[in-house]
Amino acid sequence: MSLEKRLEGKVAIVTGGARGIGKAISTRLAAEGAKLAIVDIMLDVAEATASEFRASGVEAKAYAANVAKFEDAEKTVAAVVADFGRVDILVNNAGITKDNLMLRMTEQEWDAVIAVNLKGTYNFTKAVVRPMMKQRAGKIVNIASVVGRMGNVGQANYSASKAGVIALAKTTAKEFASRNIQANAVAPGYIITDMTAKLPQEARDAFLTVIPAKRGGTPVDVANAVYFLVSPDSDYITGQVINVDGGMLM
Ligand code: NDP
């Protein structure tokens, strides 16, 4: 008996796909047969991950792009279509934090986070919908955060950006449902990665007190939810948010 790989022949763009949660998502999609376009702001970082995938037999290519720049998004998507012939999946994963209490938050901190997390998601979504419409199929997943649904002290910029990507997924879902393009969001809670390793120990301990599962999540936990939302199993699911948070927000 040969088990079918569910994403065989599909081409997936994963922004911030070179490390952390993005790399786990790339790994999960590749395990199901997807070809990977790994986007990172630094070409050498993307290339190192892409070559790791190629060494294990996955068709993967690195693309340097600052997601905050619309021109970079357009060029990247055009290059992916030229290189692979199509684009079936977009995972808007690239994201940054610049935490500060509202009273201390600078305009630069606000602008930087909105530019990468929210505008970056708009930029890549806008760039892929045309080729996806032509194909009459596409899957878009925005990586949000539970703080985009509940707010968080010290994260005015980040929580607003993540609320924004949830709304953007819903609007994309409504505008393109009739073209067979599904758009959803995944909202991770506290996931153990480089991003959360930067948090002070007290902040990490505080998370565990509000997580019924009593542990942080792993990038693989997030990748599994993303896989479901880009697989044929979720073809009738659009405009939804799946929390991956050990029960933190219900
Ligand atoms: P990391 O910081 O580990 O990885 C983020 C990736 O995005 C890096 O590869 C980074 O590249 C890339 N990136 C950053 N800015 C840009 C840019 N302007 N253009 C292109 N690529 C960029 O983060 P995580 O893996 O922890 O997070 C991934 C996503 O999950 C983010 O959207 C984050 O907000 C979200 N999330 C994470 C949670 C957590 O607990 N970790 C919780 C909730 C949501 P480089 O390294 O070269 O700068």
Coordinates of C-alpha atoms and ligand atoms in Angstrom, one line a residue:
M1 CA 0.0 0.0 0.0
S2 CA 1.4 3.4 -0.9
L3 CA 0.2 6.3 1.2
E4 CA -0.6 9.4 -0.8
K5 CA 1.2 12.7 0.0
R6 CA -1.6 15.2 0.2
L7 CA 0.3 18.2 -1.2
E8 CA 2.1 16.5 -4.1
G9 CA 2.8 19.0 -6.9
K10 CA 1.7 22.0 -4.8
V11 CA 3.9 25.0 -4.6
A12 CA 4.1 26.8 -1.2
I13 CA 5.5 30.2 -0.4
V14 CA 6.4 30.5 3.3
T15 CA 7.5 34.0 4.4
G16 CA 10.0 33.9 7.2
G17 CA 10.3 30.2 6.3
A18 CA 14.0 29.8 7.1
R19 CA 13.7 29.4 10.8
G20 CA 11.5 29.1 13.9
I21 CA 7.8 28.4 13.2
G22 CA 8.3 29.2 9.5
K23 CA 10.8 26.4 9.2
A24 CA 8.6 23.9 11.0
I25 CA 5.7 24.9 8.6
S26 CA 8.0 24.4 5.6
T27 CA 9.1 21.0 6.9
R28 CA 5.5 19.9 7.4
L29 CA 4.4 21.0 4.0
A30 CA 7.4 19.4 2.3
A31 CA 6.7 16.1 4.2
E32 CA 3.4 16.1 2.4
G33 CA 5.0 16.6 -1.0
A34 CA 4.9 20.4 -1.4
K35 CA 7.7 22.3 -3.3
L36 CA 9.0 25.2 -1.2
A37 CA 9.7 28.9 -1.9
I38 CA 11.4 30.0 1.2
V39 CA 11.3 33.8 1.7
D40 CA 13.5 35.6 4.2
I41 CA 14.8 39.1 4.5
M42 CA 18.4 37.7 4.3
L43 CA 19.2 35.6 1.2
D44 CA 22.0 33.6 3.0
V45 CA 19.6 32.6 5.8
A46 CA 16.9 31.5 3.3
E47 CA 19.5 29.7 1.2
A48 CA 20.9 27.8 4.1
T49 CA 17.5 26.4 4.9
A50 CA 16.6 25.8 1.2
S51 CA 19.8 23.8 0.7
E52 CA 19.0 21.7 3.8
F53 CA 15.7 20.8 2.2
R54 CA 17.2 20.1 -1.2
A55 CA 19.7 17.7 0.5
S56 CA 16.8 15.7 1.8
G57 CA 15.2 15.5 -1.7
V58 CA 12.7 18.4 -1.4
E59 CA 12.4 20.8 -4.3
A60 CA 13.1 24.1 -2.6
K61 CA 14.4 27.6 -3.6
A62 CA 15.4 30.6 -1.5
Y63 CA 14.1 34.1 -2.2
A64 CA 15.3 37.3 -0.5
A65 CA 12.5 39.8 0.2
N66 CA 11.6 42.3 2.8
V67 CA 7.9 41.5 3.2
A68 CA 7.2 45.1 4.2
K69 CA 8.0 46.2 0.6
F70 CA 5.3 45.7 -1.9
E71 CA 7.8 45.7 -4.7
D72 CA 9.7 42.8 -3.1
A73 CA 6.4 40.8 -2.7
E74 CA 5.5 41.3 -6.4
K75 CA 9.0 40.4 -7.6
T76 CA 9.1 37.3 -5.4
V77 CA 5.7 36.0 -6.4
A78 CA 6.6 36.6 -10.1
A79 CA 9.9 34.7 -9.6
V80 CA 8.2 31.8 -7.9
V81 CA 5.7 31.5 -10.7
A82 CA 8.5 31.7 -13.3
D83 CA 10.6 29.1 -11.4
F84 CA 7.9 26.6 -10.4
G85 CA 5.1 27.4 -12.9
R86 CA 2.4 28.1 -10.2
V87 CA 1.7 29.1 -6.6
D88 CA -0.9 27.1 -4.6
I89 CA -0.2 28.0 -1.0
L90 CA 0.9 31.2 0.8
V91 CA 1.8 31.2 4.5
N92 CA 2.2 34.7 5.8
N93 CA 4.5 33.9 8.7
A94 CA 7.2 36.6 8.8
G95 CA 6.8 38.6 11.9
I96 CA 8.6 40.8 14.4
T97 CA 8.1 42.2 17.9
K98 CA 9.1 45.6 19.3
D99 CA 7.4 45.5 22.7
N100 CA 6.9 48.6 24.9
L101 CA 4.2 50.0 27.1
M102 CA 2.0 52.3 25.2
L103 CA 3.3 55.4 27.1
R104 CA 6.9 54.6 26.0
M105 CA 6.2 53.1 22.6
T106 CA 7.9 55.2 19.9
E107 CA 6.4 55.9 16.5
Q108 CA 9.2 53.9 15.0
E109 CA 8.4 50.8 17.1
W110 CA 4.7 51.1 16.0
D111 CA 5.5 51.6 12.4
A112 CA 8.1 48.8 12.1
V113 CA 5.8 46.1 13.5
I114 CA 2.8 47.2 11.5
A115 CA 5.0 47.4 8.3
V116 CA 6.3 43.8 8.6
N117 CA 3.4 42.0 10.3
L118 CA 0.3 43.7 8.7
K119 CA 1.5 45.4 5.6
G120 CA 3.8 42.4 4.8
T121 CA 0.7 40.1 4.9
Y122 CA -1.3 42.4 2.7
N123 CA 1.7 42.7 0.2
F124 CA 2.1 39.0 -0.3
T125 CA -1.7 38.3 -0.3
K126 CA -2.2 40.9 -3.0
A127 CA 0.7 39.5 -5.0
V128 CA -0.6 35.9 -5.0
V129 CA -4.3 36.3 -5.5
R130 CA -4.0 37.0 -9.2
P131 CA -2.1 33.8 -10.1
M132 CA -4.3 31.8 -7.7
M133 CA -7.5 33.3 -9.4
K134 CA -6.1 32.1 -12.8
Q135 CA -5.6 28.6 -11.3
R136 CA -9.1 28.8 -9.7
A137 CA -7.5 27.5 -6.5
G138 CA -5.4 28.7 -3.6
K139 CA -4.8 28.5 0.1
I140 CA -3.7 31.4 2.2
V141 CA -2.9 31.2 5.9
N142 CA -2.0 34.2 8.0
I143 CA 0.0 33.5 11.2
A144 CA -1.7 35.7 13.8
S145 CA -1.4 35.4 17.6
V146 CA -3.8 35.0 20.5
V147 CA -2.9 38.5 21.5
G148 CA -4.5 39.7 18.3
R149 CA -7.8 38.5 19.9
M150 CA -7.2 39.5 23.5
G151 CA -4.7 42.3 23.6
N152 CA -1.5 42.2 25.7
V153 CA 0.3 44.7 27.9
G154 CA 3.4 46.0 26.2
Q155 CA 2.2 44.9 22.7
A156 CA 0.0 47.6 21.3
N157 CA 1.8 47.5 18.0
Y158 CA 2.1 43.7 17.8
S159 CA -1.5 42.9 19.0
A160 CA -3.0 45.4 16.6
S161 CA -1.0 44.0 13.7
K162 CA -2.2 40.4 14.6
A163 CA -5.8 41.6 14.9
G164 CA -5.2 43.1 11.5
V165 CA -4.0 39.9 9.9
I166 CA -7.1 38.1 11.2
A167 CA -9.4 40.7 9.6
L168 CA -7.4 40.5 6.4
A169 CA -7.8 36.7 6.3
K170 CA -11.6 37.2 6.7
T171 CA -11.8 39.8 4.0
T172 CA -9.7 37.8 1.6
A173 CA -11.9 34.8 2.4
K174 CA -15.0 36.8 1.5
E175 CA -13.6 38.4 -1.7
F176 CA -12.2 35.2 -3.1
A177 CA -14.4 32.3 -1.9
S178 CA -16.2 32.2 -5.2
R179 CA -12.7 31.7 -6.9
N180 CA -12.0 28.7 -4.7
I181 CA -9.4 30.5 -2.7
Q182 CA -9.6 29.9 1.1
A183 CA -8.0 32.2 3.6
N184 CA -7.7 31.5 7.3
A185 CA -5.6 32.4 10.3
V186 CA -3.7 30.4 12.9
A187 CA -3.3 32.1 16.2
P188 CA -0.5 30.6 18.3
G189 CA -0.3 31.2 22.0
Y190 CA 3.0 30.8 23.8
I191 CA 5.3 28.9 21.4
I192 CA 8.9 28.2 22.4
T193 CA 11.1 29.8 19.7
D194 CA 13.8 32.5 19.4
M195 CA 11.1 35.2 19.5
T196 CA 9.8 34.1 22.9
A197 CA 13.3 33.2 24.3
K198 CA 13.9 37.0 24.3
L199 CA 11.2 37.4 27.0
P200 CA 12.2 37.7 30.6
Q201 CA 11.9 34.5 32.7
E202 CA 9.0 36.1 34.8
A203 CA 7.0 36.7 31.6
R204 CA 7.6 33.1 30.5
D205 CA 6.5 31.8 33.9
A206 CA 3.4 34.0 33.8
F207 CA 2.4 32.4 30.6
L208 CA 2.4 28.9 32.1
T209 CA -0.1 30.0 34.8
V210 CA -2.7 30.8 32.2
I211 CA -2.2 27.8 29.9
P212 CA -4.4 24.9 30.9
A213 CA -2.0 22.5 29.1
K214 CA 0.8 23.8 31.5
R215 CA 3.4 23.9 28.7
G216 CA 4.5 26.1 25.9
G217 CA 3.7 24.9 22.4
T218 CA 6.2 23.8 19.8
P219 CA 6.6 25.1 16.2
V220 CA 5.4 21.7 15.1
D221 CA 2.1 22.2 16.9
V222 CA 1.6 25.4 14.8
A223 CA 2.8 23.7 11.6
N224 CA 0.2 20.9 12.1
A225 CA -2.7 23.4 12.1
V226 CA -1.3 25.2 9.1
Y227 CA -1.0 21.9 7.2
F228 CA -4.7 21.2 7.9
L229 CA -5.7 24.6 6.5
V230 CA -3.7 24.2 3.3
S231 CA -4.7 20.6 2.7
P232 CA -7.8 19.5 0.7
D233 CA -9.4 18.4 4.1
S234 CA -10.2 22.1 4.7
D235 CA -11.6 23.1 1.3
Y236 CA -14.9 24.2 2.9
I237 CA -13.3 26.1 5.7
T238 CA -12.6 29.8 5.1
G239 CA -12.3 33.0 7.1
Q240 CA -11.7 31.1 10.3
V241 CA -9.1 31.4 13.1
I242 CA -7.6 28.3 14.8
N243 CA -5.9 29.0 18.2
V244 CA -2.9 26.8 18.9
D245 CA -2.4 27.7 22.5
G246 CA -2.9 24.8 24.9
G247 CA -6.3 26.2 25.8
M248 CA -5.0 29.7 26.8
L249 CA -7.9 31.5 25.0
M250 CA -11.3 29.9 24.8
Ligands
NDP1 P1 11.3 34.2 14.5 O1 11.8 35.5 14.9 O2 12.0 32.9 15.1 O3 11.2 34.0 12.9 C1 10.7 35.1 12.1 C2 11.1 34.9 10.7 O4 10.6 36.0 9.9 C3 12.7 34.9 10.6 O5 13.1 34.0 9.7 C4 12.9 36.3 10.1 O6 14.1 36.5 9.3 C5 11.7 36.6 9.2 N1 11.5 38.0 9.0 C6 11.4 39.0 9.9 N2 11.2 40.2 9.3 C7 11.1 39.9 8.0 C8 10.9 40.8 6.9 N3 10.7 42.1 7.0 N4 10.9 40.2 5.6 C9 11.1 38.9 5.5 N5 11.3 38.0 6.5 C10 11.3 38.6 7.8 O7 9.8 34.1 14.9 P2 8.8 32.9 15.2 O8 9.1 31.7 14.4 O9 8.7 32.8 16.7 O10 7.4 33.5 14.7 C11 6.8 33.3 13.4 C12 5.5 33.9 13.4 O11 4.7 33.4 14.4 C13 5.5 35.4 13.5 O12 4.5 36.0 12.7 C14 5.1 35.6 15.0 O13 4.5 36.8 15.2 C15 4.1 34.4 15.2 N6 3.9 34.1 16.6 C16 4.9 33.6 17.3 C17 4.6 33.2 18.6 C18 5.7 32.6 19.5 O14 5.3 32.3 20.7 N7 6.9 32.4 19.1 C19 3.3 33.4 19.2 C20 2.3 33.9 18.3 C21 2.6 34.2 17.1 P3 15.5 36.9 10.0 O15 15.8 35.9 11.0 O16 16.5 36.8 8.8 O17 15.3 38.3 10.5

